[in-house]
Short mmCIF file of C-alpha atoms and ligand atoms in Angstrom, two decimals:
data_model
loop_
_atom_site.label_atom_id
_atom_site.label_comp_id
_atom_site.label_asym_id
_atom_site.label_seq_id
_atom_site.Cartn_x
_atom_site.Cartn_y
_atom_site.Cartn_z
CA MET A 1 -58.42 -17.99 32.87
CA GLY A 2 -56.56 -21.21 33.71
CA ALA A 3 -53.60 -22.04 35.96
CA GLY A 4 -51.58 -24.11 33.51
CA PRO A 5 -48.13 -23.18 32.22
CA ALA A 6 -49.59 -20.45 29.96
CA GLY A 7 -51.88 -18.71 32.48
CA LEU A 8 -49.42 -18.84 35.38
CA THR A 9 -46.56 -17.51 33.25
CA VAL A 10 -48.67 -14.57 32.02
CA GLY A 11 -49.70 -13.94 35.65
CA CYS A 12 -46.09 -13.99 36.89
CA ILE A 13 -45.01 -11.52 34.18
CA LEU A 14 -47.88 -9.14 35.05
CA ARG A 15 -47.18 -9.34 38.79
CA ALA A 16 -43.45 -8.64 38.24
CA ALA A 17 -44.56 -5.33 36.67
CA GLY A 18 -46.94 -4.63 39.59
CA ILE A 19 -50.08 -5.11 37.46
CA ASP A 20 -53.25 -6.37 39.17
CA CYS A 21 -54.27 -9.76 37.98
CA LEU A 22 -56.71 -12.51 38.95
CA VAL A 23 -56.22 -16.14 37.87
CA LEU A 24 -59.33 -18.36 37.81
CA GLU A 25 -58.88 -22.15 37.84
CA THR A 26 -61.54 -24.86 37.85
CA GLU A 27 -59.37 -27.46 39.62
CA SER A 28 -57.74 -27.38 43.08
CA ARG A 29 -54.13 -26.33 43.71
CA GLU A 30 -53.23 -29.90 44.77
CA PHE A 31 -54.67 -31.26 41.52
CA ILE A 32 -52.78 -28.94 39.17
CA GLU A 33 -49.54 -29.50 41.09
CA GLN A 34 -49.79 -33.24 40.45
CA ARG A 35 -51.36 -33.55 36.99
CA PRO A 36 -48.81 -35.53 34.93
CA ARG A 37 -48.28 -34.38 31.34
CA ALA A 38 -45.30 -32.85 29.57
CA GLY A 39 -41.64 -33.27 30.33
CA VAL A 40 -39.60 -32.05 27.39
CA ILE A 41 -38.83 -28.33 27.44
CA GLU A 42 -36.87 -26.61 24.70
CA GLU A 43 -33.74 -24.64 25.52
CA TRP A 44 -35.08 -21.26 24.35
CA ALA A 45 -38.18 -21.76 26.53
CA VAL A 46 -36.00 -22.39 29.58
CA ARG A 47 -34.02 -19.23 28.76
CA GLY A 48 -37.32 -17.32 28.47
CA LEU A 49 -38.38 -18.56 31.92
CA GLU A 50 -34.94 -17.73 33.32
CA GLN A 51 -35.04 -14.16 31.96
CA ARG A 52 -38.33 -13.68 33.81
CA GLY A 53 -37.03 -15.13 37.09
CA LEU A 54 -39.03 -18.37 36.72
CA ALA A 55 -36.42 -21.09 36.20
CA ARG A 56 -34.46 -21.34 39.47
CA ASN A 57 -35.66 -24.83 40.48
CA LEU A 58 -35.79 -26.02 36.90
CA LEU A 59 -32.14 -25.15 36.26
CA GLU A 60 -31.12 -26.92 39.48
CA ARG A 61 -33.13 -30.09 38.94
CA ALA A 62 -33.86 -30.62 35.22
CA GLN A 63 -31.97 -33.23 33.25
CA ARG A 64 -30.20 -32.10 30.07
CA HIS A 65 -30.73 -34.31 27.03
CA THR A 66 -28.32 -34.26 24.11
CA GLN A 67 -29.42 -37.22 21.99
CA CYS A 68 -32.30 -39.53 21.14
CA GLU A 69 -32.40 -43.06 19.74
CA PHE A 70 -34.59 -44.49 17.00
CA ARG A 71 -35.08 -48.24 16.95
CA PHE A 72 -36.17 -49.76 13.67
CA GLY A 73 -35.37 -52.89 11.66
CA GLY A 74 -34.16 -54.48 14.93
CA GLN A 75 -31.27 -51.96 15.19
CA ARG A 76 -30.46 -48.93 17.39
CA HIS A 77 -29.76 -45.61 15.69
CA ARG A 78 -28.43 -42.85 17.97
CA PHE A 79 -29.03 -39.26 16.94
CA SER A 80 -26.78 -36.74 18.72
CA TYR A 81 -28.54 -33.46 18.08
CA THR A 82 -26.34 -31.48 20.46
CA GLU A 83 -23.25 -32.48 18.48
CA LEU A 84 -24.89 -31.12 15.32
CA THR A 85 -26.34 -27.90 16.73
CA GLY A 86 -24.72 -27.11 20.09
CA HIS A 87 -28.24 -27.05 21.65
CA HIS A 88 -29.97 -29.47 23.99
CA HIS A 89 -33.33 -30.28 25.60
CA TYR A 90 -34.35 -30.09 29.24
CA VAL A 91 -36.54 -32.71 30.89
CA TYR A 92 -38.55 -31.30 33.80
CA PRO A 93 -41.99 -32.75 34.59
CA GLN A 94 -44.87 -30.33 33.97
CA PRO A 95 -46.30 -30.73 37.53
CA LEU A 96 -42.98 -29.49 38.96
CA LEU A 97 -43.02 -26.48 36.63
CA VAL A 98 -46.66 -25.72 37.51
CA THR A 99 -45.81 -26.03 41.23
CA ASP A 100 -42.92 -23.56 40.80
CA LEU A 101 -45.08 -21.13 38.81
CA VAL A 102 -48.07 -21.17 41.16
CA ARG A 103 -45.79 -20.62 44.16
CA GLU A 104 -44.04 -17.74 42.42
CA TYR A 105 -47.30 -16.15 41.26
CA ALA A 106 -49.36 -16.50 44.44
CA ASP A 107 -46.87 -16.79 47.31
CA VAL A 108 -43.93 -14.67 46.10
CA ARG A 109 -45.41 -12.09 43.70
CA GLY A 110 -48.71 -11.71 45.59
CA GLY A 111 -51.00 -12.63 42.67
CA GLU A 112 -54.66 -13.37 43.38
CA ILE A 113 -55.85 -16.84 42.38
CA HIS A 114 -59.15 -18.63 42.89
CA PHE A 115 -59.29 -22.41 42.62
CA GLY A 116 -62.34 -24.63 42.20
CA VAL A 117 -64.39 -22.06 40.24
CA ARG A 118 -67.36 -23.25 38.13
CA ASP A 119 -69.58 -22.05 35.28
CA VAL A 120 -67.12 -19.47 33.99
CA GLU A 121 -68.62 -17.13 31.38
CA LEU A 122 -67.11 -14.27 29.39
CA HIS A 123 -69.03 -11.10 28.51
CA ASP A 124 -68.47 -7.79 26.68
CA LEU A 125 -65.23 -8.99 25.12
CA ASP A 126 -65.50 -6.54 22.25
CA THR A 127 -65.59 -3.56 24.63
CA ASP A 128 -62.68 -2.10 26.61
CA ARG A 129 -64.18 -3.37 29.92
CA PRO A 130 -64.62 -7.13 29.48
CA VAL A 131 -66.34 -9.06 32.28
CA VAL A 132 -65.85 -12.58 33.58
CA SER A 133 -68.52 -14.23 35.74
CA TYR A 134 -68.13 -17.47 37.71
CA THR A 135 -69.40 -19.41 40.68
CA ASP A 136 -66.87 -19.48 43.51
CA GLU A 137 -66.14 -22.35 45.92
CA THR A 138 -68.87 -21.21 48.31
CA GLY A 139 -71.49 -21.30 45.53
CA GLN A 140 -71.69 -17.47 45.17
CA ARG A 141 -71.86 -16.00 41.68
CA GLN A 142 -69.04 -13.47 41.13
CA LEU A 143 -68.41 -10.77 38.50
CA VAL A 144 -64.94 -9.47 37.61
CA HIS A 145 -64.42 -6.34 35.49
CA GLY A 146 -61.01 -5.99 33.89
CA ASP A 147 -59.03 -4.50 31.02
CA PHE A 148 -58.10 -7.79 29.35
CA VAL A 149 -58.95 -11.49 29.51
CA ALA A 150 -56.13 -14.00 28.88
CA GLY A 151 -57.84 -17.20 27.74
CA CYS A 152 -55.34 -19.82 28.98
CA ASP A 153 -57.93 -22.46 29.93
CA GLY A 154 -56.57 -25.29 27.80
CA ALA A 155 -58.24 -27.58 25.28
CA ARG A 156 -61.43 -28.03 27.34
CA GLY A 157 -61.89 -24.45 28.52
CA VAL A 158 -64.60 -21.97 27.56
CA SER A 159 -62.61 -19.06 26.16
CA ARG A 160 -62.09 -20.49 22.66
CA ALA A 161 -65.86 -20.93 22.26
CA ALA A 162 -66.45 -17.32 23.36
CA ILE A 163 -65.13 -16.11 19.98
CA PRO A 164 -68.04 -15.78 17.53
CA ALA A 165 -67.69 -18.33 14.71
CA GLU A 166 -67.49 -15.61 12.03
CA ARG A 167 -64.55 -13.91 13.80
CA ALA A 168 -62.08 -16.83 13.87
CA ARG A 169 -61.31 -19.92 11.84
CA THR A 170 -60.44 -23.25 13.43
CA ALA A 171 -58.22 -25.53 11.33
CA ARG A 172 -58.34 -29.17 12.46
CA HIS A 173 -56.38 -32.32 11.73
CA ASP A 174 -57.23 -35.79 13.00
CA TYR A 175 -54.43 -38.37 12.69
CA GLY A 176 -56.85 -41.29 13.12
CA ILE A 177 -54.33 -42.76 15.57
CA GLY A 178 -54.41 -43.40 19.32
CA TRP A 179 -51.57 -43.51 21.82
CA LEU A 180 -51.77 -45.34 25.09
CA ALA A 181 -49.99 -42.89 27.44
CA LEU A 182 -48.34 -44.66 30.37
CA LEU A 183 -46.39 -43.63 33.43
CA ALA A 184 -44.34 -46.38 35.04
CA GLU A 185 -42.81 -46.44 38.50
CA ALA A 186 -39.64 -47.74 36.92
CA PRO A 187 -36.25 -46.14 36.28
CA PRO A 188 -35.53 -45.15 32.69
CA SER A 189 -34.14 -48.00 30.61
CA SER A 190 -31.91 -45.78 28.51
CA ASP A 191 -29.95 -42.56 29.01
CA CYS A 192 -32.04 -40.91 26.27
CA VAL A 193 -35.47 -40.76 24.66
CA LEU A 194 -36.29 -43.88 22.59
CA PHE A 195 -38.57 -44.02 19.56
CA GLY A 196 -39.52 -47.51 18.37
CA VAL A 197 -40.77 -47.53 14.76
CA HIS A 198 -42.25 -51.00 14.42
CA PRO A 199 -44.73 -52.82 12.14
CA ARG A 200 -46.87 -53.53 15.25
CA GLY A 201 -47.02 -49.80 16.06
CA PHE A 202 -44.99 -46.95 17.47
CA ALA A 203 -43.55 -47.14 20.99
CA GLY A 204 -41.84 -44.36 22.95
CA HIS A 205 -39.72 -44.17 26.11
CA MET A 206 -39.03 -40.88 27.91
CA ALA A 207 -37.33 -40.43 31.28
CA ARG A 208 -39.31 -38.23 33.68
CA SER A 209 -37.15 -38.70 36.80
CA PRO A 210 -34.73 -41.35 38.14
CA GLU A 211 -37.81 -43.26 39.44
CA VAL A 212 -40.49 -42.59 36.81
CA THR A 213 -40.57 -43.21 33.05
CA ARG A 214 -43.19 -42.20 30.50
CA TYR A 215 -44.01 -44.74 27.79
CA TYR A 216 -46.29 -44.55 24.77
CA LEU A 217 -47.81 -47.34 22.68
CA GLU A 218 -49.66 -46.71 19.44
CA CYS A 219 -53.18 -48.19 19.65
CA PRO A 220 -56.49 -47.81 17.81
CA PRO A 221 -58.12 -44.39 18.44
CA GLY A 222 -60.79 -44.61 21.14
CA ASP A 223 -59.31 -47.85 22.50
CA ASP A 224 -60.23 -48.73 26.08
CA PRO A 225 -57.29 -48.76 28.54
CA ALA A 226 -58.98 -51.85 30.06
CA ASN A 227 -57.85 -53.68 26.90
CA TRP A 228 -54.29 -53.11 28.07
CA PRO A 229 -53.57 -55.12 31.23
CA ASP A 230 -50.05 -54.56 32.57
CA ASP A 231 -48.71 -57.84 31.13
CA ARG A 232 -49.84 -56.91 27.65
CA VAL A 233 -48.36 -53.38 27.98
CA TRP A 234 -44.94 -54.63 29.02
CA SER A 235 -44.79 -57.43 26.48
CA GLU A 236 -45.73 -54.99 23.69
CA LEU A 237 -43.21 -52.37 24.87
CA GLN A 238 -40.44 -55.00 25.12
CA HIS A 239 -41.28 -56.21 21.63
CA ARG A 240 -41.59 -52.84 19.87
CA LEU A 241 -38.47 -51.38 21.54
CA ALA A 242 -36.28 -54.49 21.13
CA ALA A 243 -33.01 -54.00 19.22
CA THR A 244 -29.69 -55.76 18.89
CA GLY A 245 -27.49 -54.95 21.88
CA ALA A 246 -30.29 -53.19 23.81
CA PRO A 247 -31.01 -54.57 27.30
CA PRO A 248 -34.67 -55.36 28.07
CA LEU A 249 -36.73 -52.53 29.59
CA THR A 250 -36.89 -52.30 33.39
CA GLU A 251 -40.54 -52.95 34.27
CA GLY A 252 -42.52 -51.42 37.14
CA ARG A 253 -46.00 -50.55 38.38
CA LEU A 254 -48.07 -48.57 35.85
CA ILE A 255 -49.46 -45.47 37.59
CA GLU A 256 -51.13 -43.87 34.57
CA LYS A 257 -52.80 -45.55 31.63
CA ARG A 258 -54.93 -43.44 29.30
CA VAL A 259 -55.72 -43.38 25.59
CA LEU A 260 -55.03 -40.12 23.74
CA ASP A 261 -56.64 -39.65 20.35
CA MET A 262 -54.16 -37.79 18.22
CA HIS A 263 -55.68 -34.62 16.84
CA ASN A 264 -54.63 -31.01 16.39
CA TYR A 265 -56.36 -27.66 15.93
CA VAL A 266 -55.34 -24.05 15.39
CA VAL A 267 -57.58 -21.02 16.00
CA GLU A 268 -56.85 -17.98 13.80
CA PRO A 269 -56.64 -15.23 14.87
CA MET A 270 -55.94 -15.89 18.55
CA VAL A 271 -57.60 -12.61 19.53
CA PHE A 272 -61.16 -11.33 19.76
CA GLY A 273 -61.62 -7.82 21.16
CA ARG A 274 -60.02 -7.85 24.62
CA LEU A 275 -59.76 -11.67 24.77
CA TYR A 276 -56.29 -13.07 23.99
CA LEU A 277 -56.01 -16.86 23.72
CA ALA A 278 -52.75 -18.59 24.73
CA GLY A 279 -51.54 -22.19 24.83
CA ASP A 280 -53.81 -25.19 24.27
CA ALA A 281 -56.87 -22.90 24.34
CA ALA A 282 -55.70 -21.56 20.97
CA HIS A 283 -53.91 -24.53 19.45
CA LEU A 284 -53.51 -28.19 20.25
CA THR A 285 -50.59 -30.28 19.08
CA ALA A 286 -50.86 -33.97 19.89
CA PRO A 287 -47.86 -35.00 22.03
CA ILE A 288 -46.21 -36.64 18.98
CA ALA A 289 -43.40 -34.07 18.89
CA ALA A 290 -43.61 -32.86 22.55
CA LYS A 291 -44.37 -29.29 21.51
CA GLY A 292 -47.60 -28.23 23.29
CA MET A 293 -46.17 -26.82 26.50
CA ASN A 294 -43.36 -25.14 24.60
CA LEU A 295 -45.90 -23.33 22.44
CA ALA A 296 -47.92 -22.41 25.55
CA LEU A 297 -44.80 -20.80 27.05
CA HIS A 298 -43.98 -18.98 23.81
CA ASP A 299 -47.48 -17.46 23.71
CA ALA A 300 -47.30 -16.56 27.40
CA PHE A 301 -43.98 -14.72 27.04
CA LEU A 302 -45.33 -12.67 24.11
CA LEU A 303 -48.69 -11.98 25.74
CA GLY A 304 -47.28 -11.14 29.18
CA ASP A 305 -44.67 -8.77 27.73
CA ALA A 306 -47.21 -7.15 25.36
CA LEU A 307 -49.75 -6.58 28.17
CA VAL A 308 -47.07 -5.05 30.40
CA ALA A 309 -45.91 -2.75 27.57
CA TYR A 310 -49.48 -1.60 26.93
CA LEU A 311 -50.59 -1.20 30.53
CA ALA A 312 -47.36 0.46 31.67
CA THR A 313 -46.61 2.76 28.72
CA GLY A 314 -49.53 2.57 26.27
CA GLU A 315 -47.31 0.84 23.67
CA SER A 316 -49.71 -1.35 21.67
CA ALA A 317 -47.45 -2.89 18.98
CA GLY A 318 -46.93 -6.14 20.93
CA LEU A 319 -50.66 -6.69 21.35
CA GLY A 320 -51.27 -5.83 17.70
CA ASP A 321 -48.68 -8.35 16.51
CA TYR A 322 -49.48 -11.01 19.13
CA SER A 323 -51.56 -13.44 17.09
CA GLU A 324 -49.32 -13.39 14.02
CA ALA A 325 -46.14 -13.71 16.11
CA CYS A 326 -47.52 -16.79 17.90
CA LEU A 327 -48.99 -18.43 14.83
CA GLY A 328 -45.68 -18.46 12.92
CA ARG A 329 -44.21 -20.87 15.47
CA VAL A 330 -47.51 -22.73 15.92
CA TRP A 331 -47.71 -23.64 12.23
CA GLU A 332 -44.03 -24.57 12.09
CA TYR A 333 -44.51 -26.99 15.00
CA GLN A 334 -47.76 -28.33 13.53
CA GLU A 335 -45.95 -29.15 10.30
CA PHE A 336 -43.14 -30.92 12.15
CA SER A 337 -45.64 -32.94 14.22
CA ARG A 338 -47.33 -34.09 11.05
CA TRP A 339 -44.00 -35.01 9.44
CA LEU A 340 -42.93 -36.91 12.53
CA SER A 341 -46.28 -38.67 12.80
CA GLU A 342 -45.75 -40.11 9.34
CA VAL A 343 -42.29 -41.33 10.38
CA TYR A 344 -43.60 -42.92 13.59
CA HIS A 345 -46.72 -44.49 12.15
CA GLY A 346 -45.83 -45.34 8.52
CA ALA A 347 -44.36 -48.77 9.38
CA SER A 348 -47.59 -49.84 11.14
CA SER A 349 -50.02 -48.26 8.68
CA GLY A 350 -50.68 -51.54 6.90
CA ASP A 351 -49.72 -49.81 3.64
CA PRO A 352 -46.38 -51.24 2.38
CA TYR A 353 -45.83 -48.18 0.16
CA LEU A 354 -46.17 -45.78 3.11
CA ALA A 355 -44.01 -48.06 5.26
CA GLY A 356 -41.25 -48.05 2.60
CA THR A 357 -41.25 -44.30 2.00
CA THR A 358 -41.35 -43.29 5.67
CA LEU A 359 -38.50 -45.66 6.56
CA ALA A 360 -36.51 -44.13 3.68
CA ARG A 361 -37.23 -40.71 5.21
CA LEU A 362 -35.95 -41.90 8.58
CA ARG A 363 -32.77 -43.42 7.11
CA ARG A 364 -32.07 -40.12 5.31
CA VAL A 365 -31.95 -38.33 8.71
CA PHE A 366 -29.04 -40.61 9.65
CA GLN A 367 -27.29 -40.71 6.27
CA SER A 368 -27.49 -37.11 5.05
CA PRO A 369 -25.85 -34.42 7.22
CA SER A 370 -28.16 -31.72 5.86
CA ALA A 371 -31.28 -33.85 6.49
CA GLY A 372 -29.93 -34.61 9.98
CA LEU A 373 -29.40 -30.93 10.71
CA ALA A 374 -32.89 -30.00 9.47
CA PHE A 375 -34.40 -32.69 11.70
CA ALA A 376 -32.33 -31.57 14.72
CA GLU A 377 -33.46 -27.95 14.29
CA SER A 378 -37.14 -28.87 14.20
CA TYR A 379 -36.79 -31.40 17.01
CA LEU A 380 -35.09 -28.84 19.26
CA GLY A 381 -37.37 -25.97 18.28
CA LYS A 382 -36.29 -22.67 16.83
CA ASP A 383 -34.65 -20.14 19.11
CA PRO A 384 -36.69 -16.91 18.73
CA ALA A 385 -33.46 -14.91 19.16
CA GLY A 386 -31.51 -16.77 16.50
P1 RFL B 401 -53.30 -26.51 30.46
O1 RFL B 401 -52.03 -27.02 31.04
O2 RFL B 401 -54.30 -27.48 30.01
O3 RFL B 401 -53.93 -25.53 31.54
C1 RFL B 401 -55.23 -25.03 31.38
C2 RFL B 401 -55.83 -24.85 32.77
O4 RFL B 401 -57.14 -24.27 32.66
C3 RFL B 401 -58.02 -24.93 33.56
N1 RFL B 401 -59.40 -24.70 33.06
C4 RFL B 401 -60.12 -23.61 33.41
N2 RFL B 401 -59.82 -22.59 34.22
C5 RFL B 401 -60.78 -21.61 34.36
N3 RFL B 401 -61.98 -21.65 33.71
C6 RFL B 401 -62.30 -22.66 32.89
N4 RFL B 401 -63.48 -22.67 32.27
C7 RFL B 401 -61.35 -23.71 32.72
N5 RFL B 401 -61.34 -24.85 31.99
C8 RFL B 401 -60.13 -25.43 32.21
C9 RFL B 401 -57.54 -26.37 33.54
O5 RFL B 401 -57.94 -27.08 34.71
C10 RFL B 401 -56.02 -26.18 33.48
O6 RFL B 401 -55.44 -26.11 34.76
O7 RFL B 401 -53.01 -25.55 29.21
P2 RFL B 401 -51.73 -24.61 28.85
O8 RFL B 401 -51.38 -23.73 30.00
O9 RFL B 401 -52.05 -24.01 27.54
O10 RFL B 401 -50.50 -25.64 28.71
C11 RFL B 401 -50.51 -26.58 27.65
C12 RFL B 401 -49.77 -27.85 28.09
O11 RFL B 401 -50.32 -28.31 29.31
C13 RFL B 401 -49.84 -28.96 27.02
O12 RFL B 401 -49.66 -28.40 25.74
C14 RFL B 401 -48.77 -30.03 27.23
O13 RFL B 401 -49.05 -30.79 28.39
C15 RFL B 401 -48.69 -30.96 25.99
N6 RFL B 401 -47.72 -32.06 26.21
C16 RFL B 401 -46.37 -31.84 26.03
N7 RFL B 401 -45.91 -30.61 25.66
C17 RFL B 401 -44.57 -30.38 25.56
O14 RFL B 401 -44.19 -29.26 25.20
N8 RFL B 401 -43.64 -31.35 25.83
C18 RFL B 401 -44.03 -32.61 26.23
O15 RFL B 401 -43.17 -33.46 26.53
C19 RFL B 401 -45.44 -32.90 26.30
N9 RFL B 401 -45.88 -34.14 26.70
C20 RFL B 401 -48.18 -33.33 26.62
C21 RFL B 401 -47.22 -34.35 26.87
C22 RFL B 401 -49.55 -33.60 26.81
C23 RFL B 401 -49.97 -34.86 27.21
N10 RFL B 401 -51.37 -35.08 27.36
C24 RFL B 401 -51.95 -35.48 28.58
C25 RFL B 401 -52.26 -34.60 26.35
C26 RFL B 401 -47.65 -35.61 27.26
C27 RFL B 401 -49.01 -35.89 27.42
C28 RFL B 401 -49.43 -37.28 27.85
#
């Protein structure tokens, strides 16, 4: 269920082992290949894709990032995480990754995929022959009988709700903060990611390609993008990201402008009978720390490999451990997102005590080698092998 990074990766792993698989997706192929979202991919996740034959284009085209820059108190503070750890980040826009994965799944590995499906329902999940029903593009109702259902249908899908309330717990956290997410047809204004921690609110700058840059502006939750005409966006970005010695941002046409309300959830366990949740269907992390797609890939590697082991040899340990193995990383990333949210938003909280303590926390990252290393490890994400 779902042709996002999680569902397509599981599908590719199953097809590589010759296992029959059907991917159902509510949107069209053109839509999913263009939907702008993530960009930052952790090094271990790229290695995981590479090991499964899914990173050829990514390794050719992705940019490697080795440092980020915080701007606060009118000054620039460079943080070279690769110098501290030997590891780096990749930047590869999510639509390019989804395009690569859908091509590999459907066109190369011969996987079946149906786009534009509606009214998807799950049945008999607690039996060993679960059923999925849906309305296809021609309006016909269809029934699919299978061995397993991978619920990879994202934050707005139906699979999470198919777990009876008494069989799973959903932990939620609402930051009470909004981010105006922007895509600008403008070249990046810095060779690295910028985080502006400013009394007027957080601002972020992230390269997506030589022509396109993602920006974020903290705003009230539920704010209307219509309150943010282009002039106001650019003047606020210039102001919040200003620092001594930093050239002004290169402006351009804004091609995406939407308000994201920052909230997280985690479903535990991520399994009910023969339904296995993966990615945003199971856990949402607001894009504060750029972790959501990385978690989706981590789940997909574990689930794909566990399903292959079970269906090919009857080995069930991977499926048995699946939820716990995913949730360890999920909670670690949730904690880091929360920590980072305080750093980003303390200065603009209106509470001078919070502003003082969170700026002290940020300065410690630059002044204490051990605090710097701890930050770099969380920022880069833990390598499952190391
Ligand atoms: P997706 O990508 O949402 O895919 C789910 C798919 O399921 C389809 N669907 C259904 N299909 C069948 N039946 C149904 N009933 C269905 N209902 C929905 C949907 O159309 C969709 O195609 O989930 P997945 O695979 O779990 O992947 C998760 C990631 O997409 C998400 O976590 C990231 O985009 C989060 N994120 C980031 N993550 C990072 O790791 N690094 C980043 O730099 C980063 N930046 C971001 C982000 C998310 C953002 N937004 C829009 C919230 C930046 C932004 C602005």
